[in-house]
Amino acid sequence: MSAAHDVIVVGARCAGSPTAMLLARKGYRVLLVDRATFPSDTVSTHVVHPLAVAALERWGLLQRLAATGCPPIHTYTFDFGPFTIQGSPGTTASPVAYCPRRIVLDKLLIDAAVEAGVEVREAFSVDEIVFEDGRVVGIRGRSKAGEAITERANLVIGADGRHSKVAEAVSPAHYNDKPMLLAPYYTYWSDLPIDGRFDTYIRPHRGFAAAPTHDGLTITVGGWPYSEFEANKKDVESHFLKMFDLVPEFAERVRAAKRVAPFAGAPVANFFRQPYGPGWALVGDAGYTKDPITAQGINDAFRAAELCATAVDQAFGGARSFDDAMREYQQRRDEHVLPMYEFTCLLATLEPPPPEMQQLFGAIHGHRAAMDGFVQMNAGTISPAQFLSPESVGAIMRAAQTAN
Ligand SMILES: Cc1cc2nc3c(=O)[nH]c(=O)nc-3n(C[C@H](O)[C@H](O)[C@H](O)COP(=O)(O)OP(=O)(O)OC[C@H]3O[C@@H](n4cnc5c(N)ncnc54)[C@H](O)[C@@H]3O)c2cc1C
């Protein structure tokens, strides 16, 4: 029996909607399902770094985001206590970041998928992945009314987040696993203005950040090492507010502000999953999840959506075998994200940086190009492998010595 759809995508947020949209734009029959309805929120802060903004521009969606009134962010600051490193996060072509509410961003993405011709079913919960002869051939789920439905496709893509049902069913190989490292939480404030900046404060065993979002609100996100998760989870509010006291001028600003939302958050494990196999693929957090401290999830989901859609098109169009095309998808995904993954996991420990790193931060401070480079590394615009290479570090240290 021929499948009703070329592709079924499970999960319709940052990874799923763009993957479905890009495949539909290439002419494929795509069914996109999510148990959520949209617009809806999810447990995530939402800094969208400049390279992800560039993806929105490539897809023709950036103007729509800007039109929602989300303020652009042109500067990131990293306050280490004795000094602050401040710079521009983006490239000449894509200079700014945004921090759009997921309720806005995810709706914009799913609407773009619908416009591209994707058939979308919201409030559709996938309970089972259907196999035939060891190959995934479809999904079985329930509509909101509780009706059991089976849908078949040549390929089922799991974009269903880190607790992916698709991944659970296909049991892919895991690699580079690391435990939970950080307990992150966030909330929203009015009257805490932060004009065009994403400000991060780093102190031993604590870190927090603030960024402007929709409706004139500011999001603050912060946390402590995972080892304190159990002890602090019953009173997140007082531990979170106490963290601000480590930066008295920020605590003062918060005292003049009004909190407009409860605290939300969740610790996240760190892992890679093999992202393809017979009849299935994984994109976004379903295939690769890391701690949110560097806010790379949306950036990575967008890049994976493009890489995966390209590979699927090559395979379906007969240009390459499915395995060859998807192997390249995995290789390119991993090559790109691995240095940032290691850097992210290091930061997420919230341990004070080792002495040589502190020396480097001191040398970066006050030097425009080095500060921009540092900020761009944290934004994922340039790779930590490049910025922390011996040549780059040597040049930064020499420049600092010459200036002194
Ligand atoms: C506290 C925190 C803060 C974060 N901050 C940032 C940040 O500032 N910037 C950033 O870029 N990233 C951030 N992230 C990471 C970011 O949230 C994720 O990387 C991103 O949401 C991944 O998108 P996704 O589409 O892969 O998965 P998700 O956003 O998890 O979406 C998965 C979708 O699949 C659906 N689904 C799941 N199972 C089923 C099923 N069985 N049937 C039907 N539908 C299903 C869900 O309803 C959901 O809509 C943060 C994460 C956390 C936890």
Short mmCIF file of C-alpha atoms in Angstrom, two decimals, residues 219-375:
data_model
loop_
_atom_site.label_atom_id
_atom_site.label_comp_id
_atom_site.label_asym_id
_atom_site.label_seq_id
_atom_site.Cartn_x
_atom_site.Cartn_y
_atom_site.Cartn_z
CA ILE A 219 12.74 37.91 30.94
CA THR A 220 15.21 36.92 33.63
CA VAL A 221 16.69 33.42 33.55
CA GLY A 222 19.19 31.97 35.95
CA GLY A 223 20.14 29.00 38.00
CA TRP A 224 22.44 26.99 40.19
CA PRO A 225 24.35 23.72 39.85
CA TYR A 226 22.22 20.62 39.48
CA SER A 227 23.67 19.36 42.78
CA GLU A 228 21.44 22.02 44.47
CA PHE A 229 18.33 21.13 42.46
CA GLU A 230 16.65 18.91 45.08
CA ALA A 231 17.48 21.18 48.01
CA ASN A 232 16.22 24.36 46.28
CA LYS A 233 13.26 23.14 44.23
CA LYS A 234 10.64 23.71 46.93
CA ASP A 235 11.48 27.40 47.12
CA VAL A 236 12.75 28.48 43.72
CA GLU A 237 11.51 32.03 44.26
CA SER A 238 13.65 32.88 47.27
CA HIS A 239 16.76 31.18 45.83
CA PHE A 240 16.24 32.98 42.52
CA LEU A 241 15.78 36.41 44.14
CA LYS A 242 18.74 35.83 46.47
CA MET A 243 20.87 35.29 43.36
CA PHE A 244 20.19 38.88 42.27
CA ASP A 245 21.76 40.12 45.53
CA LEU A 246 25.13 39.00 44.15
CA VAL A 247 24.82 42.00 41.79
CA PRO A 248 23.44 44.77 44.05
CA GLU A 249 22.69 47.28 41.28
CA PHE A 250 20.65 44.64 39.43
CA ALA A 251 18.85 43.66 42.67
CA GLU A 252 17.99 47.34 43.12
CA ARG A 253 16.46 47.52 39.63
CA VAL A 254 14.46 44.36 40.30
CA ARG A 255 13.05 45.86 43.52
CA ALA A 256 11.57 48.65 41.38
CA ALA A 257 10.09 46.14 38.90
CA LYS A 258 6.97 43.95 39.02
CA ARG A 259 7.04 40.21 38.45
CA VAL A 260 4.22 39.25 36.09
CA ALA A 261 4.59 35.47 35.79
CA PRO A 262 5.35 32.45 37.97
CA PHE A 263 8.77 30.79 37.79
CA ALA A 264 9.20 28.06 35.20
CA GLY A 265 12.16 25.89 34.25
CA ALA A 266 13.58 22.41 33.97
CA PRO A 267 17.01 20.81 34.17
CA VAL A 268 18.06 19.19 30.92
CA ALA A 269 20.34 16.21 30.27
CA ASN A 270 23.00 16.45 27.55
CA PHE A 271 23.15 13.90 24.73
CA PHE A 272 23.34 13.18 21.02
CA ARG A 273 21.17 10.59 19.31
CA GLN A 274 21.85 8.91 15.99
CA PRO A 275 19.37 10.95 13.92
CA TYR A 276 18.25 8.51 11.23
CA GLY A 277 17.44 4.92 10.41
CA PRO A 278 15.06 2.89 8.23
CA GLY A 279 11.99 5.06 7.70
CA TRP A 280 12.79 7.59 10.43
CA ALA A 281 14.81 10.69 11.28
CA LEU A 282 15.20 13.04 14.25
CA VAL A 283 15.60 16.84 14.30
CA GLY A 284 15.96 19.43 17.06
CA ASP A 285 16.08 18.37 20.69
CA ALA A 286 14.86 14.90 19.72
CA GLY A 287 18.25 14.32 18.10
CA TYR A 288 20.56 16.54 20.11
CA THR A 289 19.86 18.14 23.50
CA LYS A 290 22.14 20.31 25.60
CA ASP A 291 21.92 22.54 28.62
CA PRO A 292 20.18 25.86 27.84
CA ILE A 293 22.93 28.03 29.37
CA THR A 294 24.20 29.13 25.95
CA ALA A 295 20.65 29.37 24.50
CA GLN A 296 21.58 27.38 21.39
CA GLY A 297 18.47 25.18 21.09
CA ILE A 298 16.53 27.26 18.57
CA ASN A 299 19.69 28.03 16.57
CA ASP A 300 20.48 24.32 16.41
CA ALA A 301 16.88 23.32 15.64
CA PHE A 302 16.74 25.72 12.68
CA ARG A 303 20.09 24.51 11.28
CA ALA A 304 19.10 20.85 11.72
CA ALA A 305 15.77 21.52 9.98
CA GLU A 306 17.61 22.84 6.92
CA LEU A 307 20.21 20.06 6.91
CA CYS A 308 17.60 17.34 7.40
CA ALA A 309 15.22 18.74 4.76
CA THR A 310 18.09 18.94 2.26
CA ALA A 311 19.13 15.35 2.98
CA VAL A 312 15.56 14.04 2.70
CA ASP A 313 15.12 15.86 -0.61
CA GLN A 314 18.36 14.34 -1.94
CA ALA A 315 17.22 10.86 -0.90
CA PHE A 316 13.64 11.18 -2.18
CA GLY A 317 14.81 12.82 -5.41
CA GLY A 318 17.20 9.93 -6.08
CA ALA A 319 20.37 12.08 -6.01
CA ARG A 320 21.82 9.91 -3.20
CA SER A 321 20.87 6.94 -1.12
CA PHE A 322 18.92 7.70 2.07
CA ASP A 323 21.81 6.43 4.19
CA ASP A 324 24.42 8.57 2.40
CA ALA A 325 22.34 11.72 2.56
CA MET A 326 21.39 11.23 6.21
CA ARG A 327 24.95 10.30 7.21
CA GLU A 328 26.04 13.67 5.91
CA TYR A 329 23.20 15.34 7.84
CA GLN A 330 24.47 13.72 11.03
CA GLN A 331 28.13 14.54 10.28
CA ARG A 332 27.44 18.18 9.51
CA ARG A 333 25.18 18.55 12.54
CA ASP A 334 27.78 17.03 14.86
CA GLU A 335 30.81 18.82 13.41
CA HIS A 336 29.08 22.14 13.80
CA VAL A 337 27.73 21.68 17.31
CA LEU A 338 30.40 19.61 19.09
CA PRO A 339 32.74 22.46 20.16
CA MET A 340 29.74 24.47 21.39
CA TYR A 341 28.41 21.39 23.16
CA GLU A 342 31.64 21.02 25.14
CA PHE A 343 31.75 24.76 25.89
CA THR A 344 28.09 24.73 26.97
CA CYS A 345 28.60 21.79 29.32
CA LEU A 346 31.66 23.51 30.82
CA LEU A 347 29.72 26.72 31.47
CA ALA A 348 26.74 24.81 32.85
CA THR A 349 28.80 23.54 35.79
CA LEU A 350 28.93 27.19 36.99
CA GLU A 351 32.41 26.44 38.32
CA PRO A 352 34.75 29.46 38.31
CA PRO A 353 36.77 29.42 35.06
CA PRO A 354 40.27 27.89 35.34
CA PRO A 355 43.13 30.42 35.79
CA GLU A 356 44.20 30.37 32.12
CA MET A 357 40.62 31.15 31.07
CA GLN A 358 40.44 33.99 33.60
CA GLN A 359 43.67 35.38 32.14
CA LEU A 360 42.14 35.20 28.68
CA PHE A 361 38.96 36.97 29.80
CA GLY A 362 41.13 39.72 31.31
CA ALA A 363 42.99 40.09 28.01
CA ILE A 364 39.73 40.21 26.03
CA HIS A 365 38.22 42.89 28.26
CA GLY A 366 38.51 46.36 26.74
CA HIS A 367 39.62 45.19 23.28
CA ARG A 368 36.85 45.74 20.78
CA ALA A 369 37.60 42.95 18.29
CA ALA A 370 38.33 40.40 21.01
CA MET A 371 35.17 41.35 22.92
CA ASP A 372 33.06 41.00 19.75
CA GLY A 373 34.72 37.62 19.14
CA PHE A 374 33.95 36.47 22.69
CA VAL A 375 30.33 37.58 22.40
#
